Backbone as CSV, one residue per row, in Angstrom:
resi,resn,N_x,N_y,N_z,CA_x,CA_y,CA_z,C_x,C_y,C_z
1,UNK,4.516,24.692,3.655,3.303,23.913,3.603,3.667,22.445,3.378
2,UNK,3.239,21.668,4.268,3.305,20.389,4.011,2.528,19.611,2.706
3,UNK,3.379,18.296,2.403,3.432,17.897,0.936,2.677,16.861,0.840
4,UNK,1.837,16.252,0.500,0.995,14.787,0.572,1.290,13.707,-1.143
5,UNK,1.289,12.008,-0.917,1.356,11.695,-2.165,0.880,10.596,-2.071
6,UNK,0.234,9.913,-3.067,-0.627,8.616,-3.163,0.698,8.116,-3.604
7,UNK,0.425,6.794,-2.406,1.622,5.752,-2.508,0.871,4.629,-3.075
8,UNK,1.773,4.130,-4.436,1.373,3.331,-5.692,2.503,2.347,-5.759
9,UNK,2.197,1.775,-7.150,3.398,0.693,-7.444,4.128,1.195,-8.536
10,UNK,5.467,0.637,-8.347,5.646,1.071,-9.911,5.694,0.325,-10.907
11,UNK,5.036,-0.220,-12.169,4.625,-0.528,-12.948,5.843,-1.018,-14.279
12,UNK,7.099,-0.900,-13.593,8.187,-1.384,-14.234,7.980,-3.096,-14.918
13,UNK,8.213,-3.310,-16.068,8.533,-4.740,-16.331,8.940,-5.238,-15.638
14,UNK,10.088,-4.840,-15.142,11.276,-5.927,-14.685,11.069,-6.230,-13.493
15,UNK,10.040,-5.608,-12.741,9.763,-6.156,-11.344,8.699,-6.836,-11.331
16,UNK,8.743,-7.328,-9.991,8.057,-8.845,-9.709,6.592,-7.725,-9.482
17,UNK,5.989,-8.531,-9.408,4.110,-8.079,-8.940,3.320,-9.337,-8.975
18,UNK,2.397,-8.847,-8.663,1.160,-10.156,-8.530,0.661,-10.628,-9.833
19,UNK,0.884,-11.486,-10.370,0.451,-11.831,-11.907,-0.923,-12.950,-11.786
20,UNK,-1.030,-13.363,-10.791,-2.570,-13.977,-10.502,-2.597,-13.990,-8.908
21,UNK,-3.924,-14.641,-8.769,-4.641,-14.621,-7.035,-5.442,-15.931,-7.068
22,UNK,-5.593,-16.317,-5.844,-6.587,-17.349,-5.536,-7.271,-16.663,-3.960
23,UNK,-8.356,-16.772,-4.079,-8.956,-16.259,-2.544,-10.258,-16.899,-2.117
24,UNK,-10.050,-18.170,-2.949,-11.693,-18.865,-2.260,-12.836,-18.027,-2.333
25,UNK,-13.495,-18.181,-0.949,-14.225,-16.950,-0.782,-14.201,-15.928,-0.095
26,UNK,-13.283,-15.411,0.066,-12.296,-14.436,1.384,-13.089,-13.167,0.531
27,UNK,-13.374,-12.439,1.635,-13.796,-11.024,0.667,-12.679,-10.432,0.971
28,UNK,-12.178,-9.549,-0.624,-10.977,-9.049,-0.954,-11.115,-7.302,-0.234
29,UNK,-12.624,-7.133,-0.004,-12.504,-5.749,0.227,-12.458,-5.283,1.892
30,UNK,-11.851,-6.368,2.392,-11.651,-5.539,3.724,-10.295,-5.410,3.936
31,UNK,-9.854,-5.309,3.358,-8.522,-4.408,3.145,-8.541,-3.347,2.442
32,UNK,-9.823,-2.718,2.464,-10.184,-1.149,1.705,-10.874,-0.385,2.656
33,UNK,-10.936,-0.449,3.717,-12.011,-0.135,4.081,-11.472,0.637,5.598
34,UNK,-9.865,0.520,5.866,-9.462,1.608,6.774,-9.610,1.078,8.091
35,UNK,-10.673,-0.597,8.200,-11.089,-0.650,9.931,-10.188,-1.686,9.666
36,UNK,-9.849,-2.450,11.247,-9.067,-3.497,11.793,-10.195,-4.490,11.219
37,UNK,-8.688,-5.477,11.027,-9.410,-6.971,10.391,-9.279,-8.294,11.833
38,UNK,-10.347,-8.328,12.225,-9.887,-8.903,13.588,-9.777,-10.838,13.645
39,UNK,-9.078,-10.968,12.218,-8.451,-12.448,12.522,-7.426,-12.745,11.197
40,UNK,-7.134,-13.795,10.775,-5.943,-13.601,9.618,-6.335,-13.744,8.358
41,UNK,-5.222,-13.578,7.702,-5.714,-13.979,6.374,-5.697,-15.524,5.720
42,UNK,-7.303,-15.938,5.507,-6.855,-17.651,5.460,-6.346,-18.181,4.075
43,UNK,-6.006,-20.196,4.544,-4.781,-20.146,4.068,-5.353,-20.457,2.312
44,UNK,-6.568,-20.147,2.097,-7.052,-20.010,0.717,-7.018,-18.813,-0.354
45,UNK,-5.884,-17.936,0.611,-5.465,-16.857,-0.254,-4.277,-16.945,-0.535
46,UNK,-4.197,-16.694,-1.842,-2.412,-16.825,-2.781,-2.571,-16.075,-3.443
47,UNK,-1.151,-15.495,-3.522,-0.537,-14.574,-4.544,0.429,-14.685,-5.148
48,UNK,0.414,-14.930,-6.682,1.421,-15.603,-6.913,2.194,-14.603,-8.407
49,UNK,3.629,-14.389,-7.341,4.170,-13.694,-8.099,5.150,-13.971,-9.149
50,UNK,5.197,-12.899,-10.354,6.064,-12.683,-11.729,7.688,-13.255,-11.658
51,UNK,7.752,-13.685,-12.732,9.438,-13.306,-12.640,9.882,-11.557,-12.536
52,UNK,10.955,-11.653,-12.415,11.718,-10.206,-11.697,12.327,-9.567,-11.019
53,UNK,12.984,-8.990,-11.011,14.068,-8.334,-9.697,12.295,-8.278,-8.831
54,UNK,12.956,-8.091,-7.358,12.075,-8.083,-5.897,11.580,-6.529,-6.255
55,UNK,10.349,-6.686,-5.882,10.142,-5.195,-5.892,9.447,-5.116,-3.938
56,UNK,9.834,-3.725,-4.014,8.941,-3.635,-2.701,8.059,-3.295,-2.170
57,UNK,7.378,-2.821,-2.910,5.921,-2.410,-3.100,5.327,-3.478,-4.564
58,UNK,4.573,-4.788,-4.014,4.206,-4.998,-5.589,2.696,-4.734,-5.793
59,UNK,3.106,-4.758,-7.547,1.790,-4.607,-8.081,0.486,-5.082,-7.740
60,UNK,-0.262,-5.064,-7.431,-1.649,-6.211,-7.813,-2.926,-5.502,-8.158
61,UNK,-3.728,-6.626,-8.856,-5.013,-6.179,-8.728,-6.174,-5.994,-8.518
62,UNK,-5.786,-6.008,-6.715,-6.586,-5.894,-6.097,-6.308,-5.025,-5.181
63,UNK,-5.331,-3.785,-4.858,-5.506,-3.113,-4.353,-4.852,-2.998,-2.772
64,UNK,-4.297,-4.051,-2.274,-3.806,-4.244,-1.061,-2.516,-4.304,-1.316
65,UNK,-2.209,-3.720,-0.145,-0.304,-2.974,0.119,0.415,-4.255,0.725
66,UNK,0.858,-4.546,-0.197,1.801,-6.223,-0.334,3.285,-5.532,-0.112
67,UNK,3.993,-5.409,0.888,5.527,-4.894,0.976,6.394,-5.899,1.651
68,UNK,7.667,-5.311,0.609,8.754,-6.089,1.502,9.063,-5.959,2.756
69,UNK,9.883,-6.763,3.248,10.416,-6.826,4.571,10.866,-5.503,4.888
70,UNK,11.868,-5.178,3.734,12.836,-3.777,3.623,11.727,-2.202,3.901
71,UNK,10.471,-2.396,2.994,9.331,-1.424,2.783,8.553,-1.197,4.638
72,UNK,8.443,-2.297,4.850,7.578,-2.673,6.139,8.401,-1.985,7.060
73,UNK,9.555,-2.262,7.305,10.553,-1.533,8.586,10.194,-0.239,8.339
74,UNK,9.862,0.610,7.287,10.106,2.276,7.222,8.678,2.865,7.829
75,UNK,7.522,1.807,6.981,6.182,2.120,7.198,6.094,1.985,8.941
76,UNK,6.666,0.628,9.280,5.945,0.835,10.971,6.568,2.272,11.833
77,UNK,8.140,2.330,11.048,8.415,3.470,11.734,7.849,4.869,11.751
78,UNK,7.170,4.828,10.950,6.010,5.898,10.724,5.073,6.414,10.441
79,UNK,4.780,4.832,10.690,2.733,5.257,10.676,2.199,4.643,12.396
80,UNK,3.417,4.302,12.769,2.773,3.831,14.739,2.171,2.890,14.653
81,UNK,1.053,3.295,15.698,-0.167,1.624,15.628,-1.239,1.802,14.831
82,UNK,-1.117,2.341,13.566,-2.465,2.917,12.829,-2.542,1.934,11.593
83,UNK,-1.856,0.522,12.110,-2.166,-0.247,11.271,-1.715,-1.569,11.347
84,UNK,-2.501,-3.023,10.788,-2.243,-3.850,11.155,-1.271,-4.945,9.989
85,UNK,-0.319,-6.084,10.597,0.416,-6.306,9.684,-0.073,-7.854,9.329
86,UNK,0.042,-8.282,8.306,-0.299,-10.034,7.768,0.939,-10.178,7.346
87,UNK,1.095,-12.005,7.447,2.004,-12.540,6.581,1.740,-12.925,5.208
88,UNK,2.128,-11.941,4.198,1.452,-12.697,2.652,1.978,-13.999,2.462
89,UNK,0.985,-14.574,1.812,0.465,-15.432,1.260,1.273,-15.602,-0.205
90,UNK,2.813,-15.343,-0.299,3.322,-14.974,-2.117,3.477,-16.392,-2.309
91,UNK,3.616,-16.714,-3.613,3.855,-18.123,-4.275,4.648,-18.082,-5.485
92,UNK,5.982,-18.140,-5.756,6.260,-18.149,-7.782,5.369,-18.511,-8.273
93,UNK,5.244,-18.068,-9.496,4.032,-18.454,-10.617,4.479,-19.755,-11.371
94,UNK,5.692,-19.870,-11.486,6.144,-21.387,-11.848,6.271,-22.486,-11.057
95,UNK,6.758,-22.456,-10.096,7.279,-23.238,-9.591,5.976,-23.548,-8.203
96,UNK,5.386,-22.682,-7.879,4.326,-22.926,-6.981,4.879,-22.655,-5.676
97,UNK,6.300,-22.425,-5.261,6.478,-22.866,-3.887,6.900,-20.564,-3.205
98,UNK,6.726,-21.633,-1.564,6.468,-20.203,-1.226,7.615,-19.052,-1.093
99,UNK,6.982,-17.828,-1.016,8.299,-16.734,-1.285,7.974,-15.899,-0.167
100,UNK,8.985,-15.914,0.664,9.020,-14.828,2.108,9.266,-13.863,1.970
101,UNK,9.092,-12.769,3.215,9.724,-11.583,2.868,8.822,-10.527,2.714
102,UNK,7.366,-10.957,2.395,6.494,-10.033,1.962,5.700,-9.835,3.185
103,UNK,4.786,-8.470,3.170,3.758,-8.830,4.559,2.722,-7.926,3.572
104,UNK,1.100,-8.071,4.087,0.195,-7.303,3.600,0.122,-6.423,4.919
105,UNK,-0.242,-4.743,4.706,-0.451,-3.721,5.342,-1.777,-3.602,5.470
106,UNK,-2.790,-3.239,6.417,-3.725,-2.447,6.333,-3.463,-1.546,7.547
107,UNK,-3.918,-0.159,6.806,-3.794,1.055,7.679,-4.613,1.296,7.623
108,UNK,-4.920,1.500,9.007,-6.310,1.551,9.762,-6.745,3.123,9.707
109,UNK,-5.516,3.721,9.575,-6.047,5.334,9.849,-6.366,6.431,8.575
110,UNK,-7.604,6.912,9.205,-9.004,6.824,7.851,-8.867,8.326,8.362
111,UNK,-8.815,9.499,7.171,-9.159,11.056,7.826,-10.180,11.891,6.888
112,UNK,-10.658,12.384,7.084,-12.004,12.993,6.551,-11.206,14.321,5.469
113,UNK,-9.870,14.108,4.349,-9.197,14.813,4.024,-9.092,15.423,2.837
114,UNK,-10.290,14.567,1.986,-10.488,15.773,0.829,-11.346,17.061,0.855
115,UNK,-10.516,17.991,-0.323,-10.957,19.115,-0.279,-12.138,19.299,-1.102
116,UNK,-12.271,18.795,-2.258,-13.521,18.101,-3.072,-13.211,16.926,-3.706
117,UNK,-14.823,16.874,-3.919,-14.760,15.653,-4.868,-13.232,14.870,-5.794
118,UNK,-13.231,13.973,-5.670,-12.384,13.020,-6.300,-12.742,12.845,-7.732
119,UNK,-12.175,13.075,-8.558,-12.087,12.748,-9.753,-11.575,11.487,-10.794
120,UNK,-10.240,12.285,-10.202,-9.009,11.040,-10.794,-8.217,11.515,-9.588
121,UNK,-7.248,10.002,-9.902,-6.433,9.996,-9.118,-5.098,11.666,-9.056
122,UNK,-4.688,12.133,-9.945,-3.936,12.984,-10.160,-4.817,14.321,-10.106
123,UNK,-5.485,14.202,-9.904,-6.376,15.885,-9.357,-6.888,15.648,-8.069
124,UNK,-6.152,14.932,-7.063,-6.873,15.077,-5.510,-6.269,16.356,-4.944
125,UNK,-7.087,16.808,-3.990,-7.191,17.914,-3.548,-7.137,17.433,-1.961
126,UNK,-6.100,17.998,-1.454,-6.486,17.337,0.041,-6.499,18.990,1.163
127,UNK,-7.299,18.634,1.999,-7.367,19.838,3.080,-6.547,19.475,4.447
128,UNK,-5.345,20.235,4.307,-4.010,20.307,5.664,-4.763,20.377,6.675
129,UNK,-5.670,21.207,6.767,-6.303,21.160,8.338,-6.852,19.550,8.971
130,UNK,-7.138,18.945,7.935,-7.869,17.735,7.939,-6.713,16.378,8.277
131,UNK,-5.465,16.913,8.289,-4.336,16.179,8.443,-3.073,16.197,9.528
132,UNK,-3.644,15.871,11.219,-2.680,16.303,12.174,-0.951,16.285,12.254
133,UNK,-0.300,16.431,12.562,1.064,17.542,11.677,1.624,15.537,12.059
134,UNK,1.551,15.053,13.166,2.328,13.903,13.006,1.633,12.550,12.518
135,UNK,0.783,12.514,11.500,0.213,11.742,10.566,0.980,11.613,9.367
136,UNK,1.434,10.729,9.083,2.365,10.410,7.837,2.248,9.600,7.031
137,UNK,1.201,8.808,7.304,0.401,7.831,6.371,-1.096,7.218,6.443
138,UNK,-2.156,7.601,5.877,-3.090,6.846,5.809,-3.950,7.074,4.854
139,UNK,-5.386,6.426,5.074,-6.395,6.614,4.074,-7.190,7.854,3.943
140,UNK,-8.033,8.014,3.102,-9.139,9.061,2.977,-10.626,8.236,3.169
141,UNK,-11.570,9.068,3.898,-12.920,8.863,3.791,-13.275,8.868,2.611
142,UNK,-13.755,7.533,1.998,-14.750,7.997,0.564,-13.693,7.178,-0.506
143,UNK,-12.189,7.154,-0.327,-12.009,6.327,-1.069,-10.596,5.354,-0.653
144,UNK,-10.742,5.028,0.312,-9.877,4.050,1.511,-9.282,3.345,0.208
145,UNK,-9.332,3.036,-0.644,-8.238,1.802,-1.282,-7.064,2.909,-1.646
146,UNK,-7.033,4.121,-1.596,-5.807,5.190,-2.363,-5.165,5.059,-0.695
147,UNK,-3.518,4.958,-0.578,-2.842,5.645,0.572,-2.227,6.698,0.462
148,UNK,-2.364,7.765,1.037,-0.971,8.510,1.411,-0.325,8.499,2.298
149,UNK,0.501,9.442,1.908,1.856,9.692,2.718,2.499,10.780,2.714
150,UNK,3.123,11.697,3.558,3.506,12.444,3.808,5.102,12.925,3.215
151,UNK,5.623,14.367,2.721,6.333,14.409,2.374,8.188,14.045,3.693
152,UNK,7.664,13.608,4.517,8.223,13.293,5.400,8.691,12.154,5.685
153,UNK,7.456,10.957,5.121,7.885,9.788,4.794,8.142,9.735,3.745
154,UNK,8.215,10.406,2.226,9.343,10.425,1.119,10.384,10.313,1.296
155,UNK,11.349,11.548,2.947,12.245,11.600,2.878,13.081,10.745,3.539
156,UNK,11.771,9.893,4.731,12.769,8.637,5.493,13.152,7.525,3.919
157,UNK,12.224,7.587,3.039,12.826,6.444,1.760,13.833,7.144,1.104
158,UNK,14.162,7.797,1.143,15.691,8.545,0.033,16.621,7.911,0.101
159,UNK,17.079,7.415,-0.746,18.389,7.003,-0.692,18.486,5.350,0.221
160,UNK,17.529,4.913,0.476,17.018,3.534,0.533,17.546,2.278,0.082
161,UNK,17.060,2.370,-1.382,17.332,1.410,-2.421,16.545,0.703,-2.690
162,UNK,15.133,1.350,-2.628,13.947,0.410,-2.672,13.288,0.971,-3.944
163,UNK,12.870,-0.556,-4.345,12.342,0.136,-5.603,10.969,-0.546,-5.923
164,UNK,10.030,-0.155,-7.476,8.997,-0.777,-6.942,7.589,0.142,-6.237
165,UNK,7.843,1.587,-6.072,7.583,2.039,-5.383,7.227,3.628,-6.017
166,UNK,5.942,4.281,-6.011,5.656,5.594,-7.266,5.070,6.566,-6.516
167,UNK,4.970,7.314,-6.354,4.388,8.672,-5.874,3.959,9.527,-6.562
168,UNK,2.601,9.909,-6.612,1.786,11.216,-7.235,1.654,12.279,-6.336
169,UNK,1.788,13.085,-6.503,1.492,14.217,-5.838,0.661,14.842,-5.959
170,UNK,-0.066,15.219,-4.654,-1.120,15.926,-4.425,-1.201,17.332,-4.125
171,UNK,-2.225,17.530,-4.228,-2.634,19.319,-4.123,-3.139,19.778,-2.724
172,UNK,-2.624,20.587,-2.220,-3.260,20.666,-0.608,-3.498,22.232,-0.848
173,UNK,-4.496,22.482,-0.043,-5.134,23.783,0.516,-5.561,23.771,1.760
């Protein structure tokens, strides 16, 4: 039986994450929402990150999949065209100036895949039928800001060296 897991951050000190934001008036929530964003992200959005080793998945809080360069190569290789890529917007928090390397993700591909109600995050219930066998990453109907991922794309990250990066595991029926 195939394995499913909400892809998170990991919450380590020592890595970098988003420690503030600036976004004008950009609404933050269409990067939750699973559809194509059909222009960029403008240049009144900043993210400005921690001291810390690089992480590659960072923190924030707001919910959008901020990855490294290193993170981004694995994801396109296996999520296809089911999602679109930005150049973030990172900034040091001291120094102000800009930090490359990062891109924001939105994955577009949305599946009708819980088995019930959502609770918490660590009691999702997802239904396999609801999940075609070469799908390896995307959202759920009902609560698009959680991603998964497939125990398949766990195993393209093994042995990687990426860090930064947390997995819960889910319950399938």
């Amino acid at each position: 039986m195939r394995e499913f897991f909400v892809l998170t951050h990991d919450d380590r000190d020592d890595l970098q994450s988003v420690s503030d934001y600036e976004v004008d008036d950009f609404d933050l929530t269409v990067f939750w929402s699973g559809y194509s964003f059909p222009s960029t992200i403008p240049d009144g959005v900043k993210f400005f990150l921690s001291e810390g080793d690089k992480s590659d998945y960072l923190g924030n809080p707001i919910s959008w999949a901020i990855v490294s360069d290193r993170f981004l190569a694995h994801i396109v290789n296996l999520a296809g065209n089911a999602l679109q890529i930005f150049a973030a917007p990172t900034y040091d928090q001291n120094t102000f100036k800009p930090i490359s390397g990062y891109s924001v993700v939105n994955v577009t591909r949305c599946l009708p895949a819980l088995a019930k109600p959502l609770t918490s995050v660590d009691r999702i219930v997802l239904n396999l039928a609801s999940i075609p066998s070469n799908v390896h990453l995307f959202r759920v109907v009902g609560h698009e800001t959680l991603l998964f991922v497939s125990e398949e794309f766990l195993e393209e990250l093994r042995g990687e060296g990426l860090q930064g990066i947390a997995f819960i595991k889910t319950k399938c029926i």
